[in-house]
Amino acid sequence: MYKLFFNLVFKRMDPEKAHYLAFRWIRLAARTPVLRTFVAAALAPRYKELRTEALGLRMHGPFGLAAGFDKNAIAIDGMTMLGFDHIEIGTVTGEPQPGNPKKRLFRLVQDRALINRMGFNNEGSLAVAARLASRNPVFRTTVGVNIGKTKVVPEEEAVGDYVKSTERLAAFADYLVVNVSSPNTPGLRNLQATEALRPLLTAVREAADRTVRARHVPLLVKIAPDLADEDVDAVADLAVELGLDGIIATNTTISRAGLRTRGDVVNETGGLSGAPLKERSLEVLRRLYARVGDKITLVGVGGVENAEDAWQRILAGATLVQGYSAFIYEGPFYARAIHKGLAARLNNSPHATLADAVGADVKKVSA
Ligand SMILES: Cc1cc2nc3c(=O)[nH]c(=O)nc-3n(C[C@H](O)[C@H](O)[C@H](O)COP(=O)(O)O)c2cc1C
């Protein structure tokens, strides 16, 4: 049904316009109490066996919405209604910014992929903090806040920009993510080098502790799939050394290898996401787990299209899994199908709990 709708309506529309249209419907449904209750009852994860603890937080299920879909924290309730158990908002930057000129989002339907060069279009840390502050506390959802650098801030002043966002947003974050891996902000990915990453993560940690004294705000870093393997190891070691809570692997890729889609769209500048990213994201995750084991929480993202993909991420070391691009192609039942399929896979596996399954494939190889 959704696929037919996608082909007849969304596919003919500009991808960014389709995004905002779907966004509007989701928000509208979430604001209509009867509809919201009905949809949430049908789609929210309700499998006892999937209840899990991650980052010191209690979750109903491991699958959540990746950053970039809800940059301004507008649709947290709507996306929760659709069955995503945690919602990562952002990337939010210190200052508001319009992002790159349009067109900046492209579909590669044959590859079930997207290319985007949105460039962190967002309302900025002050406005997003105000929106999060005004949320109805009755609607509990795990909210991750993903922060990045304001484009006009020079690289040498990046730390101050992240600290500003942290001071404004940490109080509303169940967990905080330092994004240094978007390909669409010039120089951003240089911050993944350990010499730059160490002072950045240290400063954000301190700012979060200074701002929120009553609890520990878990801090994660999100990395690119294009890092060389040695650099993945270096980030993993740094994360352990600094006592970080987790790593999110991965962001979009600048690679265009193996695409089936032909034509100019393939050469659009930006980050590629969706199915073609699957293999590399999984590989990075496996490498991270082999390096850090259970010392820190790993979040697997990139090309997760279905329950089997999500299960493979868990076996490779992910405690939490996220998706974005496949939601565009799969539609409103995407998160539900993943939670349902995960529960079935867990029940048919030798693992007593979800936590037991985390990293099982990697442990098997190294045993
Ligand atoms: C249109 C678009 C915008 C995105 N914006 C962000 C962002 O602002 N911050 C971020 O950390 N990741 C962003 N991402 C990356 C996703 O969070 C995710 O890491 C990536 O798309 C891989 O997952 P997927 O294959 O399930 O889409 C964006 C992805 C897309 C497709």
Coordinates of C-alpha atoms and ligand atoms in Angstrom, one line a residue:
M1 CA 0.0 0.0 0.0
Y2 CA 2.7 2.5 1.0
K3 CA 4.9 1.4 -1.9
L4 CA 2.0 2.2 -4.3
F5 CA 1.6 5.5 -2.6
F6 CA 5.3 6.2 -2.7
N7 CA 5.4 5.4 -6.5
L8 CA 2.3 7.5 -7.3
V9 CA 2.9 10.5 -5.1
F10 CA 6.2 10.8 -3.3
K11 CA 8.4 9.6 -6.2
R12 CA 7.0 12.3 -8.4
M13 CA 7.7 15.0 -5.9
D14 CA 10.9 16.8 -5.0
P15 CA 12.4 14.7 -2.2
E16 CA 12.7 17.6 0.2
K17 CA 9.1 18.7 -0.4
A18 CA 7.9 15.1 0.1
H19 CA 9.8 15.0 3.4
Y20 CA 8.1 18.1 4.7
L21 CA 4.7 16.9 3.5
A22 CA 5.1 13.5 5.3
F23 CA 6.4 15.4 8.3
R24 CA 3.3 17.6 8.4
W25 CA 1.0 14.5 8.3
I26 CA 3.0 12.8 11.1
R27 CA 2.8 15.8 13.3
L28 CA -0.9 16.3 12.6
A29 CA -1.7 12.7 13.5
A30 CA 0.4 13.0 16.7
R31 CA -1.6 16.0 17.7
T32 CA -4.9 14.3 17.2
P33 CA -5.4 12.3 20.4
V34 CA -7.6 9.5 19.0
L35 CA -5.5 8.9 16.0
R36 CA -2.3 9.1 18.0
T37 CA -3.5 6.5 20.6
F38 CA -4.7 4.2 17.8
V39 CA -1.5 4.4 15.7
A40 CA 0.8 4.2 18.7
A41 CA -1.1 1.1 20.0
A42 CA -0.5 -0.5 16.6
L43 CA 3.1 0.4 16.1
A44 CA 4.9 1.0 19.4
P45 CA 7.3 -1.8 20.4
R46 CA 5.5 -4.0 22.9
Y47 CA 7.7 -7.0 23.1
K48 CA 8.9 -7.8 26.6
E49 CA 12.0 -9.6 25.3
L50 CA 13.1 -6.4 23.6
R51 CA 13.2 -4.3 26.7
T52 CA 16.7 -3.3 27.2
E53 CA 19.0 -1.0 29.1
A54 CA 21.4 1.1 27.1
L55 CA 23.4 4.2 28.1
G56 CA 21.9 3.8 31.6
L57 CA 18.4 4.4 30.1
R58 CA 15.5 2.0 30.0
M59 CA 14.2 1.3 26.5
H60 CA 11.2 -0.6 25.2
G61 CA 13.2 -1.7 22.2
P62 CA 16.6 -1.1 20.5
F63 CA 15.5 0.6 17.3
G64 CA 15.4 4.3 16.9
L65 CA 15.3 7.2 14.5
A66 CA 18.7 8.4 13.2
A67 CA 19.7 12.1 13.3
G68 CA 18.8 14.3 10.4
F69 CA 15.1 13.5 10.0
D70 CA 13.9 15.7 12.9
K71 CA 16.5 18.4 13.0
N72 CA 14.5 20.8 15.1
A73 CA 12.8 18.5 17.5
I74 CA 9.4 19.1 15.9
A75 CA 8.2 15.5 15.4
I76 CA 9.4 13.6 18.5
D77 CA 5.9 12.5 19.5
G78 CA 5.0 11.7 15.9
M79 CA 8.0 9.5 15.3
T80 CA 7.5 7.8 18.7
M81 CA 3.9 7.1 17.6
L82 CA 5.3 5.3 14.5
G83 CA 7.3 2.9 16.7
F84 CA 10.8 4.4 16.9
D85 CA 11.8 3.8 20.5
H86 CA 14.4 6.6 20.7
I87 CA 14.5 9.7 18.6
E88 CA 17.8 11.4 17.8
I89 CA 17.1 15.1 17.0
G90 CA 19.5 17.4 15.1
T91 CA 22.1 17.9 14.0
V92 CA 21.7 21.2 16.0
T93 CA 24.4 23.8 15.6
G94 CA 25.3 26.6 18.0
E95 CA 23.7 29.2 15.7
P96 CA 20.7 28.9 13.4
Q97 CA 21.6 28.4 9.7
P98 CA 19.8 27.8 6.5
G99 CA 21.9 24.9 5.2
N100 CA 23.0 24.6 1.6
P101 CA 21.1 25.9 -1.4
K102 CA 18.3 23.6 -2.7
K103 CA 18.2 21.1 -4.4
R104 CA 20.2 19.2 -1.8
L105 CA 18.4 15.9 -1.3
F106 CA 18.3 13.2 -4.0
R107 CA 16.7 9.8 -4.3
L108 CA 18.4 6.8 -5.9
V109 CA 15.4 4.6 -6.0
Q110 CA 17.1 1.7 -7.7
D111 CA 19.6 1.6 -4.9
R112 CA 17.2 2.3 -2.1
A113 CA 19.5 5.1 -1.3
L114 CA 19.6 8.9 -0.8
I115 CA 22.3 11.5 -1.4
N116 CA 22.0 14.6 0.7
R117 CA 24.0 17.8 1.2
M118 CA 21.5 19.5 3.5
G119 CA 24.4 21.2 5.4
F120 CA 22.9 21.2 8.9
N121 CA 19.8 23.3 8.1
N122 CA 18.4 24.0 11.6
E123 CA 17.0 26.6 13.9
G124 CA 20.0 26.6 16.1
S125 CA 20.6 25.6 19.7
L126 CA 18.6 28.3 21.4
A127 CA 15.4 27.7 19.5
V128 CA 15.7 23.9 19.7
A129 CA 16.4 24.2 23.5
A130 CA 13.2 26.3 23.9
R131 CA 11.2 23.7 22.0
L132 CA 12.5 20.8 24.0
A133 CA 11.8 22.8 27.2
S134 CA 8.2 23.2 26.3
R135 CA 7.6 19.4 25.6
N136 CA 4.7 17.8 27.4
P137 CA 6.4 15.7 30.1
V138 CA 3.6 13.1 29.9
F139 CA 5.0 11.9 26.6
R140 CA 8.1 10.1 27.6
T141 CA 10.5 9.2 24.8
T142 CA 14.2 8.7 24.8
V143 CA 15.6 11.8 23.1
G144 CA 19.1 12.0 21.8
V145 CA 20.5 15.4 20.9
N146 CA 23.0 15.5 18.1
I147 CA 25.2 18.6 17.9
G148 CA 27.5 19.9 15.2
K149 CA 29.5 22.9 14.1
T150 CA 27.9 26.1 12.8
K151 CA 29.2 26.5 9.2
V152 CA 30.5 30.1 9.6
V153 CA 32.4 29.2 12.8
P154 CA 36.1 28.6 11.8
E155 CA 37.5 25.2 12.6
E156 CA 39.8 26.7 15.3
E157 CA 36.7 27.9 17.2
A158 CA 34.7 24.7 16.7
V159 CA 35.0 23.6 20.4
G160 CA 33.3 26.8 21.6
D161 CA 30.4 26.3 19.2
Y162 CA 29.9 22.7 20.5
V163 CA 30.2 23.9 24.1
K164 CA 27.6 26.5 23.5
S165 CA 25.1 23.9 22.1
T166 CA 25.9 21.6 25.0
E167 CA 25.2 24.3 27.6
R168 CA 21.9 25.0 26.0
L169 CA 20.8 21.5 25.2
A170 CA 22.3 19.0 27.6
A171 CA 19.5 19.4 30.2
F172 CA 17.0 18.1 27.6
A173 CA 19.1 15.3 26.3
D174 CA 18.8 11.7 27.4
Y175 CA 22.0 11.4 25.6
L176 CA 24.2 13.8 23.6
V177 CA 26.0 13.1 20.4
V178 CA 29.0 15.0 19.0
N179 CA 28.7 14.8 15.3
V180 CA 32.0 15.1 13.5
S181 CA 31.2 13.0 10.5
S182 CA 28.8 14.9 8.2
P183 CA 30.5 15.4 4.8
N184 CA 28.4 18.5 4.2
T185 CA 30.1 21.0 6.5
P186 CA 33.5 21.9 5.2
G187 CA 36.3 20.7 7.5
L188 CA 34.0 19.0 10.0
R189 CA 35.3 15.5 9.4
N190 CA 38.9 16.8 10.3
L191 CA 37.6 16.9 13.8
Q192 CA 37.6 13.0 13.8
A193 CA 41.4 13.1 14.0
T194 CA 42.3 12.3 17.6
E195 CA 44.3 15.5 18.1
A196 CA 41.2 17.5 17.4
L197 CA 38.7 15.1 18.8
R198 CA 40.3 14.8 22.3
P199 CA 40.0 18.5 23.3
L200 CA 36.5 18.6 21.7
L201 CA 35.1 15.6 23.5
T202 CA 36.8 16.7 26.8
A203 CA 35.2 20.2 26.5
V204 CA 31.8 18.9 25.7
R205 CA 31.9 16.3 28.6
E206 CA 32.9 19.1 31.0
A207 CA 30.2 21.4 29.7
A208 CA 27.6 18.7 30.1
D209 CA 28.7 18.0 33.6
R210 CA 28.8 21.7 34.5
T211 CA 25.3 22.2 33.1
V212 CA 23.5 19.1 34.3
R213 CA 24.7 18.2 37.8
A214 CA 21.7 16.0 38.9
R215 CA 22.5 13.1 36.5
H216 CA 25.1 11.8 34.0
V217 CA 24.3 12.8 30.5
P218 CA 25.7 10.0 28.3
L219 CA 28.0 11.3 25.6
L220 CA 28.6 9.6 22.2
V221 CA 30.5 10.4 19.1
K222 CA 29.2 9.7 15.6
I223 CA 31.8 8.7 13.0
A224 CA 32.0 8.4 9.3
P225 CA 32.2 5.1 7.4
D226 CA 35.0 6.6 5.3
L227 CA 37.5 6.5 8.1
A228 CA 40.5 4.2 7.4
D229 CA 40.4 1.2 9.7
E230 CA 43.4 2.5 11.8
D231 CA 41.4 5.7 12.3
V232 CA 38.4 3.8 13.5
D233 CA 40.6 2.0 16.0
A234 CA 42.1 5.3 17.1
V235 CA 38.6 6.8 17.7
A236 CA 37.6 3.6 19.6
D237 CA 40.7 3.8 21.8
L238 CA 40.2 7.5 22.5
A239 CA 36.5 6.9 23.4
V240 CA 37.5 4.3 26.0
E241 CA 40.4 6.5 27.3
L242 CA 38.0 9.5 27.8
G243 CA 35.3 7.4 29.3
L244 CA 32.8 8.2 26.6
D245 CA 29.5 6.4 26.8
G246 CA 29.2 5.3 23.2
I247 CA 30.0 5.5 19.5
I248 CA 27.5 5.8 16.6
A249 CA 28.6 4.0 13.5
T250 CA 28.0 5.4 10.9
N251 CA 27.1 8.6 9.2
T252 CA 26.7 8.8 5.4
T253 CA 29.5 8.0 2.9
I254 CA 31.2 10.0 0.2
S255 CA 31.9 6.8 -1.7
R256 CA 29.8 6.0 -4.7
A257 CA 31.0 2.4 -5.2
G258 CA 28.7 -0.3 -6.4
L259 CA 25.7 1.9 -7.3
R260 CA 23.2 0.5 -9.8
T261 CA 21.6 3.9 -10.5
R262 CA 23.0 5.6 -13.6
G263 CA 23.0 9.2 -14.6
D264 CA 24.1 12.6 -13.2
V265 CA 22.4 12.1 -9.8
V266 CA 25.1 9.7 -8.8
N267 CA 27.6 12.5 -9.1
E268 CA 25.7 14.9 -6.8
T269 CA 27.9 16.1 -4.0
G270 CA 26.9 14.9 -0.5
G271 CA 26.6 11.9 1.7
L272 CA 25.2 8.7 0.4
S273 CA 22.9 6.7 2.8
G274 CA 20.7 3.7 2.6
A275 CA 21.3 0.2 1.2
P276 CA 24.7 0.8 -0.4
L277 CA 26.1 1.8 3.0
K278 CA 25.0 -1.4 4.7
E279 CA 28.2 -3.4 4.2
R280 CA 30.7 -0.7 5.3
S281 CA 28.6 0.4 8.3
L282 CA 28.4 -3.2 9.5
E283 CA 32.2 -3.6 9.0
V284 CA 33.0 -0.5 11.0
L285 CA 30.7 -1.6 13.8
R286 CA 32.3 -5.1 13.9
R287 CA 35.7 -3.5 14.0
L288 CA 34.7 -1.2 16.9
Y289 CA 33.2 -4.1 18.9
A290 CA 36.3 -6.2 18.4
R291 CA 38.3 -3.2 19.8
V292 CA 36.1 -2.0 22.7
G293 CA 33.9 -5.0 23.5
D294 CA 31.3 -4.1 26.1
K295 CA 33.3 -1.2 27.5
I296 CA 31.1 1.3 25.7
T297 CA 27.8 1.3 24.0
L298 CA 27.7 1.0 20.2
V299 CA 24.9 2.2 18.0
G300 CA 24.6 0.7 14.5
V301 CA 23.3 2.8 11.7
G302 CA 23.6 2.8 7.9
G303 CA 21.5 0.8 5.5
V304 CA 19.3 -0.9 8.1
E305 CA 16.3 -1.8 5.9
N306 CA 14.7 -4.6 7.8
A307 CA 14.7 -6.8 11.0
E308 CA 17.4 -9.0 9.6
D309 CA 19.7 -6.0 9.1
A310 CA 19.0 -4.8 12.6
W311 CA 19.7 -8.3 14.0
Q312 CA 23.0 -8.5 12.2
R313 CA 24.0 -5.1 13.8
I314 CA 23.1 -6.5 17.2
L315 CA 25.2 -9.6 16.6
A316 CA 28.0 -7.4 15.4
G317 CA 28.0 -5.4 18.6
A318 CA 25.3 -2.8 18.5
T319 CA 23.2 -2.3 21.6
L320 CA 21.0 0.2 19.8
V321 CA 20.2 0.4 16.1
Q322 CA 18.9 3.3 14.0
G323 CA 17.6 4.0 10.6
Y324 CA 16.6 6.9 8.3
S325 CA 16.7 6.3 4.6
A326 CA 14.8 3.0 4.6
F327 CA 12.0 4.8 6.4
I328 CA 11.5 6.8 3.2
Y329 CA 11.2 3.7 1.1
E330 CA 9.4 1.4 3.6
G331 CA 6.9 3.9 5.1
P332 CA 5.1 4.0 8.4
F333 CA 5.4 0.3 9.3
Y334 CA 9.2 0.4 9.1
A335 CA 10.0 0.6 12.8
R336 CA 7.3 -1.8 13.8
A337 CA 8.4 -4.4 11.4
I338 CA 11.9 -4.2 12.7
H339 CA 10.9 -4.5 16.4
K340 CA 8.6 -7.4 15.5
G341 CA 11.2 -9.2 13.4
L342 CA 13.8 -8.7 16.1
A343 CA 11.6 -10.2 18.8
A344 CA 11.1 -13.3 16.5
R345 CA 14.8 -13.6 15.8
L346 CA 15.7 -13.3 19.5
N347 CA 13.2 -16.0 20.4
N348 CA 14.6 -18.3 17.8
S349 CA 18.2 -17.7 18.8
P350 CA 20.2 -19.4 21.6
H351 CA 20.4 -16.0 23.4
A352 CA 18.3 -15.6 26.5
T353 CA 18.2 -11.8 26.3
L354 CA 18.9 -9.1 23.8
A355 CA 22.0 -8.1 25.8
D356 CA 23.4 -11.6 25.4
A357 CA 23.1 -11.3 21.6
V358 CA 25.1 -8.1 21.4
G359 CA 28.4 -8.8 19.8
A360 CA 27.8 -12.6 19.7
D361 CA 29.1 -12.9 16.1
V362 CA 32.3 -11.0 16.9
K363 CA 32.9 -13.0 20.2
K364 CA 32.5 -16.2 18.2
V365 CA 35.2 -15.3 15.7
S366 CA 37.7 -14.2 18.3
A367 CA 37.0 -17.2 20.6
Ligands
LIG1 C1 18.6 13.7 4.5 C2 19.6 13.3 5.5 C3 20.0 14.1 6.5 C4 20.8 13.7 7.5 N1 21.2 14.6 8.4 C5 22.0 14.2 9.5 C6 22.4 15.1 10.5 O1 21.9 16.3 10.5 N2 23.2 14.7 11.5 C7 23.7 13.4 11.5 O2 24.4 13.0 12.5 N3 23.3 12.5 10.6 C8 22.5 12.9 9.5 N4 22.2 12.0 8.6 C9 22.8 10.6 8.6 C10 21.8 9.6 9.3 O3 21.6 9.9 10.6 C11 22.4 8.2 9.2 O4 23.7 8.2 9.9 C12 22.7 7.8 7.7 O5 21.8 8.3 6.8 C13 22.9 6.3 7.6 O6 21.7 5.7 8.0 P1 20.5 5.2 6.9 O7 21.3 4.4 5.8 O8 19.6 4.4 7.7 O9 19.9 6.5 6.3 C14 21.3 12.4 7.6 C15 20.9 11.5 6.6 C16 20.0 11.9 5.6 C17 19.5 10.9 4.6

